[in-house]
Amino acid sequence: MNHSISWFPNGGSWVRAIALVVLTWGLQVGIGFIWQIIGIVIPWSPRLGFLVGVLAMLSPIVLIAVVHHFSQEWLDQIDPQGRSPKAGSESGILPGLLSWWEGLYGWTVSLLSMLTSYFVLGMVMPSFSLTTLLSVPFNSGVFIAIVSVVRLVIAVFLYHFEYVIQQSWIVGDSRD
């Protein structure tokens, strides 16, 4: 068994990152509607508006966990080495612990890739700033494509980092 780990991300990291970016695009549309509802609810009940806001911020974890749960067989076919043999398969309607971990890690990857891409683009492009990003219309395809590609590459390497950690644990377990 070859225990060397490549610095170049594996196929599973690419698939997970692409799925996360696509899912995040969909979430941005859905959460935009939720924020409009929160804006209507807050004048009548600030506590309820705050609660809905917190649930909206945590909802991607649940969505990613559910998507992971139902797509795990497909992910295992693409990258059979992608998870620990100890994880086993999850069956049933409710996501298992592995899917909840993927939901939490996926949301963390999404936030970190977004913040890191803004930082990188801010360093590389002198005219780039967060206010510039917020004022750019969504039909500016080239700019959105640049931001998306940078986010995707950062997400791929974050997923690959998780893979490397898992593989080092597997190697450590096989030595015991």
PDB file of C-alpha atoms in Angstrom:
ATOM      1  CA  MET A   1       0.000   0.000   0.000  1.00  0.00           C
ATOM      2  CA  ASN A   2       1.392   3.385  -0.994  1.00  0.00           C
ATOM      3  CA  HIS A   3       1.304   5.801   1.944  1.00  0.00           C
ATOM      4  CA  SER A   4       2.752   8.829   0.168  1.00  0.00           C
ATOM      5  CA  ILE A   5       0.359  11.760  -0.045  1.00  0.00           C
ATOM      6  CA  SER A   6       0.483  14.089  -3.007  1.00  0.00           C
ATOM      7  CA  TRP A   7       0.315  17.847  -2.677  1.00  0.00           C
ATOM      8  CA  PHE A   8      -2.006  17.932  -5.686  1.00  0.00           C
ATOM      9  CA  PRO A   9      -5.679  17.523  -4.675  1.00  0.00           C
ATOM     10  CA  ASN A  10      -7.364  14.220  -5.479  1.00  0.00           C
ATOM     11  CA  GLY A  11     -10.569  13.777  -7.480  1.00  0.00           C
ATOM     12  CA  GLY A  12     -12.784  13.649  -4.409  1.00  0.00           C
ATOM     13  CA  SER A  13     -11.527  17.058  -3.280  1.00  0.00           C
ATOM     14  CA  TRP A  14     -12.382  18.543  -6.673  1.00  0.00           C
ATOM     15  CA  VAL A  15     -15.852  16.990  -6.714  1.00  0.00           C
ATOM     16  CA  ARG A  16     -16.646  18.130  -3.170  1.00  0.00           C
ATOM     17  CA  ALA A  17     -15.403  21.664  -3.865  1.00  0.00           C
ATOM     18  CA  ILE A  18     -17.349  21.990  -7.122  1.00  0.00           C
ATOM     19  CA  ALA A  19     -20.505  20.666  -5.435  1.00  0.00           C
ATOM     20  CA  LEU A  20     -19.977  23.112  -2.565  1.00  0.00           C
ATOM     21  CA  VAL A  21     -19.562  26.101  -4.886  1.00  0.00           C
ATOM     22  CA  VAL A  22     -22.704  25.164  -6.830  1.00  0.00           C
ATOM     23  CA  LEU A  23     -24.631  24.588  -3.589  1.00  0.00           C
ATOM     24  CA  THR A  24     -23.392  27.923  -2.233  1.00  0.00           C
ATOM     25  CA  TRP A  25     -24.670  29.739  -5.331  1.00  0.00           C
ATOM     26  CA  GLY A  26     -28.100  28.250  -4.713  1.00  0.00           C
ATOM     27  CA  LEU A  27     -27.946  29.098  -1.024  1.00  0.00           C
ATOM     28  CA  GLN A  28     -27.117  32.721  -1.771  1.00  0.00           C
ATOM     29  CA  VAL A  29     -30.367  33.066  -3.688  1.00  0.00           C
ATOM     30  CA  GLY A  30     -32.406  31.305  -0.980  1.00  0.00           C
ATOM     31  CA  ILE A  31     -30.815  33.179   1.903  1.00  0.00           C
ATOM     32  CA  GLY A  32     -31.444  36.468   0.095  1.00  0.00           C
ATOM     33  CA  PHE A  33     -35.175  35.754   0.315  1.00  0.00           C
ATOM     34  CA  ILE A  34     -34.857  34.797   3.974  1.00  0.00           C
ATOM     35  CA  TRP A  35     -33.103  38.101   4.761  1.00  0.00           C
ATOM     36  CA  GLN A  36     -36.009  39.949   3.141  1.00  0.00           C
ATOM     37  CA  ILE A  37     -38.412  38.062   5.394  1.00  0.00           C
ATOM     38  CA  ILE A  38     -36.250  38.863   8.416  1.00  0.00           C
ATOM     39  CA  GLY A  39     -36.391  42.549   7.455  1.00  0.00           C
ATOM     40  CA  ILE A  40     -40.177  42.354   7.547  1.00  0.00           C
ATOM     41  CA  VAL A  41     -40.332  40.376  10.829  1.00  0.00           C
ATOM     42  CA  ILE A  42     -37.811  42.407  12.872  1.00  0.00           C
ATOM     43  CA  PRO A  43     -39.995  45.520  13.383  1.00  0.00           C
ATOM     44  CA  TRP A  44     -42.749  43.348  14.884  1.00  0.00           C
ATOM     45  CA  SER A  45     -40.612  40.863  16.812  1.00  0.00           C
ATOM     46  CA  PRO A  46     -36.858  41.469  17.074  1.00  0.00           C
ATOM     47  CA  ARG A  47     -36.336  38.196  18.956  1.00  0.00           C
ATOM     48  CA  LEU A  48     -38.084  36.161  16.283  1.00  0.00           C
ATOM     49  CA  GLY A  49     -36.129  38.012  13.589  1.00  0.00           C
ATOM     50  CA  PHE A  50     -32.873  37.243  15.422  1.00  0.00           C
ATOM     51  CA  LEU A  51     -33.845  33.573  15.801  1.00  0.00           C
ATOM     52  CA  VAL A  52     -34.712  33.271  12.111  1.00  0.00           C
ATOM     53  CA  GLY A  53     -31.388  34.979  11.265  1.00  0.00           C
ATOM     54  CA  VAL A  54     -29.387  32.508  13.359  1.00  0.00           C
ATOM     55  CA  LEU A  55     -31.267  29.573  11.822  1.00  0.00           C
ATOM     56  CA  ALA A  56     -30.611  31.005   8.353  1.00  0.00           C
ATOM     57  CA  MET A  57     -26.893  31.197   9.123  1.00  0.00           C
ATOM     58  CA  LEU A  58     -26.842  27.571  10.329  1.00  0.00           C
ATOM     59  CA  SER A  59     -29.127  26.155   7.626  1.00  0.00           C
ATOM     60  CA  PRO A  60     -26.278  25.481   5.159  1.00  0.00           C
ATOM     61  CA  ILE A  61     -24.824  22.967   7.619  1.00  0.00           C
ATOM     62  CA  VAL A  62     -28.075  21.005   7.549  1.00  0.00           C
ATOM     63  CA  LEU A  63     -28.397  21.283   3.770  1.00  0.00           C
ATOM     64  CA  ILE A  64     -24.805  20.152   3.133  1.00  0.00           C
ATOM     65  CA  ALA A  65     -25.238  17.244   5.589  1.00  0.00           C
ATOM     66  CA  VAL A  66     -28.411  16.071   3.831  1.00  0.00           C
ATOM     67  CA  VAL A  67     -26.857  16.401   0.364  1.00  0.00           C
ATOM     68  CA  HIS A  68     -23.768  14.513   1.564  1.00  0.00           C
ATOM     69  CA  HIS A  69     -25.899  11.777   3.119  1.00  0.00           C
ATOM     70  CA  PHE A  70     -27.812  11.095  -0.075  1.00  0.00           C
ATOM     71  CA  SER A  71     -24.806  11.461  -2.410  1.00  0.00           C
ATOM     72  CA  GLN A  72     -22.288   9.424  -0.384  1.00  0.00           C
ATOM     73  CA  GLU A  73     -22.528   6.314  -2.592  1.00  0.00           C
ATOM     74  CA  TRP A  74     -21.800   8.417  -5.658  1.00  0.00           C
ATOM     75  CA  LEU A  75     -18.866  10.140  -3.901  1.00  0.00           C
ATOM     76  CA  ASP A  76     -17.457   6.756  -2.878  1.00  0.00           C
ATOM     77  CA  GLN A  77     -17.511   5.589  -6.505  1.00  0.00           C
ATOM     78  CA  ILE A  78     -15.565   8.672  -7.601  1.00  0.00           C
ATOM     79  CA  ASP A  79     -13.040   8.508  -4.772  1.00  0.00           C
ATOM     80  CA  PRO A  80     -13.070   5.155  -2.915  1.00  0.00           C
ATOM     81  CA  GLN A  81     -10.030   6.191  -0.867  1.00  0.00           C
ATOM     82  CA  GLY A  82     -11.725   9.428   0.189  1.00  0.00           C
ATOM     83  CA  ARG A  83     -12.883   8.371   3.616  1.00  0.00           C
ATOM     84  CA  SER A  84     -11.735   6.211   6.423  1.00  0.00           C
ATOM     85  CA  PRO A  85     -12.620   2.524   6.255  1.00  0.00           C
ATOM     86  CA  LYS A  86     -13.780   2.842   9.863  1.00  0.00           C
ATOM     87  CA  ALA A  87     -16.511   5.284   8.812  1.00  0.00           C
ATOM     88  CA  GLY A  88     -18.759   2.594   7.340  1.00  0.00           C
ATOM     89  CA  SER A  89     -21.799   3.345   5.256  1.00  0.00           C
ATOM     90  CA  GLU A  90     -24.721   5.405   6.463  1.00  0.00           C
ATOM     91  CA  SER A  91     -28.207   4.196   5.738  1.00  0.00           C
ATOM     92  CA  GLY A  92     -31.637   5.530   6.552  1.00  0.00           C
ATOM     93  CA  ILE A  93     -33.328   8.854   6.097  1.00  0.00           C
ATOM     94  CA  LEU A  94     -31.446  10.894   8.700  1.00  0.00           C
ATOM     95  CA  PRO A  95     -27.808  11.872   8.103  1.00  0.00           C
ATOM     96  CA  GLY A  96     -25.235  10.160  10.272  1.00  0.00           C
ATOM     97  CA  LEU A  97     -22.281  11.641  12.124  1.00  0.00           C
ATOM     98  CA  LEU A  98     -20.043  11.646   9.031  1.00  0.00           C
ATOM     99  CA  SER A  99     -22.618  13.665   7.075  1.00  0.00           C
ATOM    100  CA  TRP A 100     -23.004  16.158   9.925  1.00  0.00           C
ATOM    101  CA  TRP A 101     -19.220  16.530   9.998  1.00  0.00           C
ATOM    102  CA  GLU A 102     -19.208  17.130   6.239  1.00  0.00           C
ATOM    103  CA  GLY A 103     -21.974  19.724   6.701  1.00  0.00           C
ATOM    104  CA  LEU A 104     -20.000  21.588   9.360  1.00  0.00           C
ATOM    105  CA  TYR A 105     -16.722  21.275   7.473  1.00  0.00           C
ATOM    106  CA  GLY A 106     -18.395  22.232   4.177  1.00  0.00           C
ATOM    107  CA  TRP A 107     -19.842  25.401   5.676  1.00  0.00           C
ATOM    108  CA  THR A 108     -16.437  26.215   7.204  1.00  0.00           C
ATOM    109  CA  VAL A 109     -14.751  25.611   3.837  1.00  0.00           C
ATOM    110  CA  SER A 110     -17.314  27.853   2.153  1.00  0.00           C
ATOM    111  CA  LEU A 111     -16.715  30.710   4.583  1.00  0.00           C
ATOM    112  CA  LEU A 112     -12.926  30.315   4.614  1.00  0.00           C
ATOM    113  CA  SER A 113     -12.712  30.102   0.825  1.00  0.00           C
ATOM    114  CA  MET A 114     -14.893  33.193   0.479  1.00  0.00           C
ATOM    115  CA  LEU A 115     -12.856  35.252   2.959  1.00  0.00           C
ATOM    116  CA  THR A 116      -9.524  34.003   1.630  1.00  0.00           C
ATOM    117  CA  SER A 117     -10.514  34.686  -1.979  1.00  0.00           C
ATOM    118  CA  TYR A 118     -11.445  38.265  -1.058  1.00  0.00           C
ATOM    119  CA  PHE A 119      -8.093  38.658   0.709  1.00  0.00           C
ATOM    120  CA  VAL A 120      -6.126  37.174  -2.201  1.00  0.00           C
ATOM    121  CA  LEU A 121      -7.972  39.258  -4.775  1.00  0.00           C
ATOM    122  CA  GLY A 122      -7.495  42.341  -2.605  1.00  0.00           C
ATOM    123  CA  MET A 123      -3.741  41.730  -2.616  1.00  0.00           C
ATOM    124  CA  VAL A 124      -3.488  40.880  -6.321  1.00  0.00           C
ATOM    125  CA  MET A 125      -5.941  43.365  -7.795  1.00  0.00           C
ATOM    126  CA  PRO A 126      -5.253  46.872  -6.445  1.00  0.00           C
ATOM    127  CA  SER A 127      -8.741  48.125  -7.307  1.00  0.00           C
ATOM    128  CA  PHE A 128     -10.471  45.188  -5.625  1.00  0.00           C
ATOM    129  CA  SER A 129     -12.197  45.741  -2.308  1.00  0.00           C
ATOM    130  CA  LEU A 130     -15.225  44.348  -0.539  1.00  0.00           C
ATOM    131  CA  THR A 131     -17.183  47.504  -1.350  1.00  0.00           C
ATOM    132  CA  THR A 132     -16.241  47.038  -5.004  1.00  0.00           C
ATOM    133  CA  LEU A 133     -17.490  43.447  -4.861  1.00  0.00           C
ATOM    134  CA  LEU A 134     -20.780  44.512  -3.298  1.00  0.00           C
ATOM    135  CA  SER A 135     -21.328  47.283  -5.862  1.00  0.00           C
ATOM    136  CA  VAL A 136     -20.566  45.114  -8.914  1.00  0.00           C
ATOM    137  CA  PRO A 137     -23.756  43.982 -10.621  1.00  0.00           C
ATOM    138  CA  PHE A 138     -24.274  40.219 -10.673  1.00  0.00           C
ATOM    139  CA  ASN A 139     -24.275  40.258 -14.469  1.00  0.00           C
ATOM    140  CA  SER A 140     -20.568  41.145 -14.526  1.00  0.00           C
ATOM    141  CA  GLY A 141     -19.632  37.650 -15.686  1.00  0.00           C
ATOM    142  CA  VAL A 142     -15.874  38.044 -15.857  1.00  0.00           C
ATOM    143  CA  PHE A 143     -15.535  39.394 -12.333  1.00  0.00           C
ATOM    144  CA  ILE A 144     -17.864  36.788 -10.835  1.00  0.00           C
ATOM    145  CA  ALA A 145     -15.986  34.066 -12.736  1.00  0.00           C
ATOM    146  CA  ILE A 146     -12.648  35.231 -11.287  1.00  0.00           C
ATOM    147  CA  VAL A 147     -14.034  35.252  -7.746  1.00  0.00           C
ATOM    148  CA  SER A 148     -15.648  31.832  -8.270  1.00  0.00           C
ATOM    149  CA  VAL A 149     -12.506  30.210  -9.661  1.00  0.00           C
ATOM    150  CA  VAL A 150     -10.386  31.554  -6.791  1.00  0.00           C
ATOM    151  CA  ARG A 151     -12.985  30.301  -4.267  1.00  0.00           C
ATOM    152  CA  LEU A 152     -13.076  26.923  -5.991  1.00  0.00           C
ATOM    153  CA  VAL A 153      -9.293  26.462  -5.902  1.00  0.00           C
ATOM    154  CA  ILE A 154      -9.122  27.468  -2.239  1.00  0.00           C
ATOM    155  CA  ALA A 155     -11.996  25.089  -1.399  1.00  0.00           C
ATOM    156  CA  VAL A 156     -10.261  22.255  -3.268  1.00  0.00           C
ATOM    157  CA  PHE A 157      -7.114  22.690  -1.211  1.00  0.00           C
ATOM    158  CA  LEU A 158      -9.103  22.899   2.052  1.00  0.00           C
ATOM    159  CA  TYR A 159     -10.851  19.623   1.171  1.00  0.00           C
ATOM    160  CA  HIS A 160      -7.489  18.145   0.235  1.00  0.00           C
ATOM    161  CA  PHE A 161      -6.148  19.241   3.643  1.00  0.00           C
ATOM    162  CA  GLU A 162      -8.958  17.250   5.294  1.00  0.00           C
ATOM    163  CA  TYR A 163      -8.093  14.272   3.067  1.00  0.00           C
ATOM    164  CA  VAL A 164      -4.406  14.441   4.018  1.00  0.00           C
ATOM    165  CA  ILE A 165      -5.316  14.526   7.724  1.00  0.00           C
ATOM    166  CA  GLN A 166      -7.616  11.500   7.308  1.00  0.00           C
ATOM    167  CA  GLN A 167      -4.957   9.585   5.400  1.00  0.00           C
ATOM    168  CA  SER A 168      -2.326  10.346   8.041  1.00  0.00           C
ATOM    169  CA  TRP A 169      -4.683   8.966  10.697  1.00  0.00           C
ATOM    170  CA  ILE A 170      -5.203   5.819   8.612  1.00  0.00           C
ATOM    171  CA  VAL A 171      -1.448   5.383   8.218  1.00  0.00           C
ATOM    172  CA  GLY A 172      -0.986   5.980  11.954  1.00  0.00           C
ATOM    173  CA  ASP A 173      -3.678   3.396  12.757  1.00  0.00           C
ATOM    174  CA  SER A 174      -2.100   0.798  10.453  1.00  0.00           C
ATOM    175  CA  ARG A 175       1.261   1.155  12.207  1.00  0.00           C
ATOM    176  CA  ASP A 176      -0.238   0.344  15.625  1.00  0.00           C
TER     177      ASP A 176
END
